[in-house]
Amino acid sequence: MERQVQRLRQAFRSGRSRPLRFRMQQLEALKRMVQEREKDILSAIAADLSKSELNAYSHEVITILGEIDFMLANLPELASAKPAKKNLLTMLDEAYVQPEPLGVVLIIGAWNYPFVLIMQPLVGAIAAGNAAIVKPSELSENTAKILAKLLPQYLDQDLYSVVNGGVSETTELLKQRFDHILYTGNTAVGKIVMEAAAKHLTPVTLELGGKSPCYIDRDCDLDIACRRITWGKYMNCGQTCIAPDYVLCEASLQDRIVQKIKETVKDFYGENIKESPDYERIINLRHFKRLQSLLEGQKIAFGGETDEVTRYIAPTILTDVDPNSKVMQEEIFGPILPIVSVKNVDEAINFINDREKPLALYIFSHNNKLIKRVIDETSSGGVTGNDVIMHFTVNSLPFGGVGASGMGAYHGKYSFDTFSHQRPCLLKGLKGESVNKLRYPPNSQSKIGWAKFFLLKQFSRGGLVMLMVACLAVAAAMIVKEYL
Amino acid sequence: MDSFEDTLRQLREAFNTGRTRPAEFRAAQLQGLGRFLRDNKQQLQEALAQDLHKSTFESEVSEIAISQAEVDLALRNLRSWMKDEKVSKNLATQLDSAFIRKEPFGLVLIIVPWNYPLNLTLVPLVGAIAAGNCVVLKPSETSKAIEKILAEVLPRYLDQSCFAVVLGGPQETGQLLEHRFDYIFYTGNAYVGKIVMAAAAKHLTPITLELGGKNPCYVDDNCNAQIVANRVAWFRYFNAGQTCVAPDYILCSQEMQEQLVPALQNAITRFYGDNPQTSPNLGRIINQKHFKRLQGLLGCGRVAIGGQSDESDLYIAPTVLVDVQETEPVMQEEIFGPILPVVTVKNLDEAIDFINRREKPLSLYAFSKRSQVIKQVLARTSSGGFCGNDGFMHMTLSSLPFGGVGSSGMGRYHGKFSFDTFSNQRACLLRSPGMEKINDLRYPPYSRRNLRLLLVAMEERSCSCTLL
């Protein structure tokens, strides 16, 4: 593994991945890969998650195509030097921030959206000019295999490589030195990744999870709220890091919510959910059993059927859930929706704040003031008001967690920035030495006054201001030369 | 249960009440910082003189004025920095409100080193407070006079329910780090940086590490040697070399070295007189430990200028070493003292290879008459920051982010970058309950037709629309 990283580092050092044209070629190749091998990719994802190919396309492939197009369209602007405001002393100099690649980055994916969670970061890493190793999750075997097969066929094999394997391979990989690590997964492993990164002072982006609360106000369009929540909760069989994990609402709303979700489930998946091509399955037996155990002792208002052979768990709602029960202690990551009653929005806010900061937070209400209040008084990675999941799709919004739900963010421009070093540059000339005399010892009080004036006043660009300032600078230089 | 537990709990409780959120509160705290600097200027200068033999000029310019400027900048811009940042939307979200909310993280820990003990306390503190956090400050126990003022005087200017100073050495800091913080800002060395990051990992605490390294200074041929020497000497010997962004060593050709050394002597004499030990403008080494460390480095290569040292005064003369080998100790660790080794290279390529063989530095300097040379050095190396034809002037521009890369650190600050560093950027999308017809497109049962329409709706306005 060390040799593999070394090889990538050599290739990176050669400078090949830096020219914009090269990066765009690689991105275009990725796009071709997604388009030409769509069938293979979709069937791999479908096999891993018992997902229809249509779903696989809309859940994963759309996002990647959008991301690649974004990068292709915006790369010149993203990679360009950004000028910075100057002060008097640097007025005639060039001051800017230049984005640069970091080097060799490591991207560790998760199994729930196995394609997009590798590809979207990879698009960012390539756009920023890095070399990259991707490590798909071994739980989504088919996607891992297809990535290992396809990526080397389309991308520069010296700069980008796929490493597959389980815990021991990942541990070995984490011993190597990278210039950035982006990990998507759970909190426990997130800590391990950051600890490993600390040994090399490698910066990390951790996309973790948590229990994303969903507060339903009594003053909201309950039909629409339930429809949207049903969609976000049961998509991918609940195995979505930003799925609404649990609902908080006043007790009086519970029954209606259950009824409406039940109706919506029927609309979406038909009478016989098991036969709907749009309803997925649990990834493996371990998670299936875990989810089954969450149902123990709970009041199942709707659903609750399970079938171990196919790892099927019906869309389920639990009511009157005890906040101390198991289902409220861990991220559910399955098609089980607990409803916890609270007296009012105050109690809901306290409930949320008593717990770890979630990756996403959802609020349904007609009352914009209430929505703003919930946002003001809580914290989370992201928020969608009156809907679920959707903030993920706006790629001008950074996607990431806070506290136990993660650190750092990506998507669109934020991917580019995550995988770049923004290097401040100040280019001066070798002239103008007389002004510099201000700063050299031997020192005097008057020198201090001038030094502060020159150093610490900032000016924005404006033709007239520049002219005035240039004159001032010249005058000052002359004074300085005369008297100091 | 250790002594920190109560303090931290109280600060967290204060944070949870929301006291630090309103702009008025934050502005009042920042004004308090400004008053702290103004009211105690004399004592602060005396303390800096006591700790580091800092001259009034250096104290003013590199500690007090810079801190004041950051306070002022934050006060001027607080409300605009705090505003929700609107972002562009796609067709599907056109009627919605999409913005980034800047929120405080909560409880922030700032660990400060001894070399610019006021600046490196106040500048991060301004950012943390402006961003609405509660702060625990851990000043360096090595710069004792400043530590005392920070512990005893500074809290009087701030709301003490939201701000605490914690004192101690490595052991206490280790204990402190076992607790959970919502952000840790550490300035210091790489060795401790790793310890801080490992401790932060246990709580998944995000961090900024401002570390150091050996900042190379490449000097091209055909430069005006005196001008280069003036600039390099000033930045090297400022604060007796105890500056994370000081040029650590020079790379130049043999010919350039022959011009540079006498020019450096010239500059040193001009700045500090014939006997620098008597100059009020030269600092001293912080303590015995570092003095002895630096004294050891004086044996490397050959002393071309200076080389004197006086233990009773913690004085090391502004020194230039030549004929230095890459393997010698002076080229193996960050010098952090008034010693400037000159390493000769045949040409620019060799210099760039030399730089790239080593860890990415915090700063990189290149002096040349030719802008292509400067641009080449820039393009073929990496570093936290870069300045062409001068020393760490790039630090004085708060419009430029300040931070390292690789082993010189992660994260950045100064000006608005400080505010952003101490803020959680929370993505918010507020949708209207209407427009459900468009949403219907996304619901099962899925169909190809719906998918096509959905794709159109999801493309960003600025991109060209392509129908599948």
Tab-separated table of N, CA and C in Angstrom, chain A residues 49 51 55 59-60 111-113 231 233-240 269 278 280-282:
chain	number	residue	atom	x	y	z
A	49	LEU	N	-28.304	-2.680	-3.335
A	49	LEU	CA	-29.349	-2.162	-2.451
A	49	LEU	C	-30.744	-2.616	-2.829
A	51	LYS	N	-32.278	-2.109	-5.438
A	51	LYS	CA	-32.876	-0.851	-5.881
A	51	LYS	C	-33.204	-0.975	-7.365
A	55	ASN	N	-34.288	4.185	-9.893
A	55	ASN	CA	-33.945	4.825	-8.623
A	55	ASN	C	-32.459	5.075	-8.536
A	59	HIS	N	-31.115	8.600	-7.851
A	59	HIS	CA	-30.500	8.845	-6.543
A	59	HIS	C	-29.023	9.177	-6.669
A	60	GLU	N	-28.354	8.544	-7.625
A	60	GLU	CA	-26.897	8.648	-7.633
A	60	GLU	C	-26.310	9.258	-8.896
A	111	TRP	N	-21.661	2.633	2.135
A	111	TRP	CA	-22.371	1.644	1.333
A	111	TRP	C	-23.768	2.068	0.927
A	112	ASN	N	-24.307	3.126	1.548
A	112	ASN	CA	-25.713	3.412	1.297
A	112	ASN	C	-25.974	4.113	-0.040
A	113	TYR	N	-25.081	4.954	-0.458
A	113	TYR	CA	-25.134	5.530	-1.811
A	113	TYR	C	-23.742	5.312	-2.373
A	231	TRP	N	-41.559	10.347	1.506
A	231	TRP	CA	-40.586	10.230	0.427
A	231	TRP	C	-39.166	10.162	0.987
A	233	LYS	N	-38.076	9.648	4.069
A	233	LYS	CA	-37.783	8.631	5.081
A	233	LYS	C	-37.581	7.276	4.449
A	234	TYR	N	-38.465	6.885	3.536
A	234	TYR	CA	-38.425	5.507	3.068
A	234	TYR	C	-37.610	5.316	1.799
A	235	MET	N	-37.085	6.404	1.234
A	235	MET	CA	-36.210	6.247	0.069
A	235	MET	C	-34.968	5.479	0.503
A	236	ASN	N	-34.505	4.601	-0.352
A	236	ASN	CA	-33.359	3.760	-0.041
A	236	ASN	C	-33.582	2.958	1.238
A	237	CYS	N	-34.842	2.668	1.502
A	237	CYS	CA	-35.237	1.908	2.685
A	237	CYS	C	-34.724	2.564	3.971
A	238	GLY	N	-34.756	3.908	3.997
A	238	GLY	CA	-34.360	4.615	5.193
A	238	GLY	C	-32.861	4.732	5.398
A	239	GLN	N	-32.087	4.195	4.467
A	239	GLN	CA	-30.633	4.152	4.663
A	239	GLN	C	-29.977	5.391	4.052
A	240	THR	N	-30.381	6.538	4.555
A	240	THR	CA	-29.907	7.823	4.035
A	240	THR	C	-29.442	8.661	5.214
A	269	TYR	N	-46.008	2.918	-3.041
A	269	TYR	CA	-45.521	1.560	-3.205
A	269	TYR	C	-46.611	0.547	-3.477
A	278	ASP	N	-39.920	-0.018	-6.523
A	278	ASP	CA	-39.318	1.218	-6.002
A	278	ASP	C	-38.949	1.131	-4.536
A	280	GLU	N	-36.644	-0.456	-1.623
A	280	GLU	CA	-35.380	-1.166	-1.513
A	280	GLU	C	-35.357	-2.157	-0.347
A	281	ARG	N	-34.184	-2.714	-0.082
A	281	ARG	CA	-34.003	-3.679	0.991
A	281	ARG	C	-32.860	-3.235	1.886
A	282	ILE	N	-32.765	-3.845	3.042
A	282	ILE	CA	-31.678	-3.545	3.971
A	282	ILE	C	-30.392	-4.173	3.428
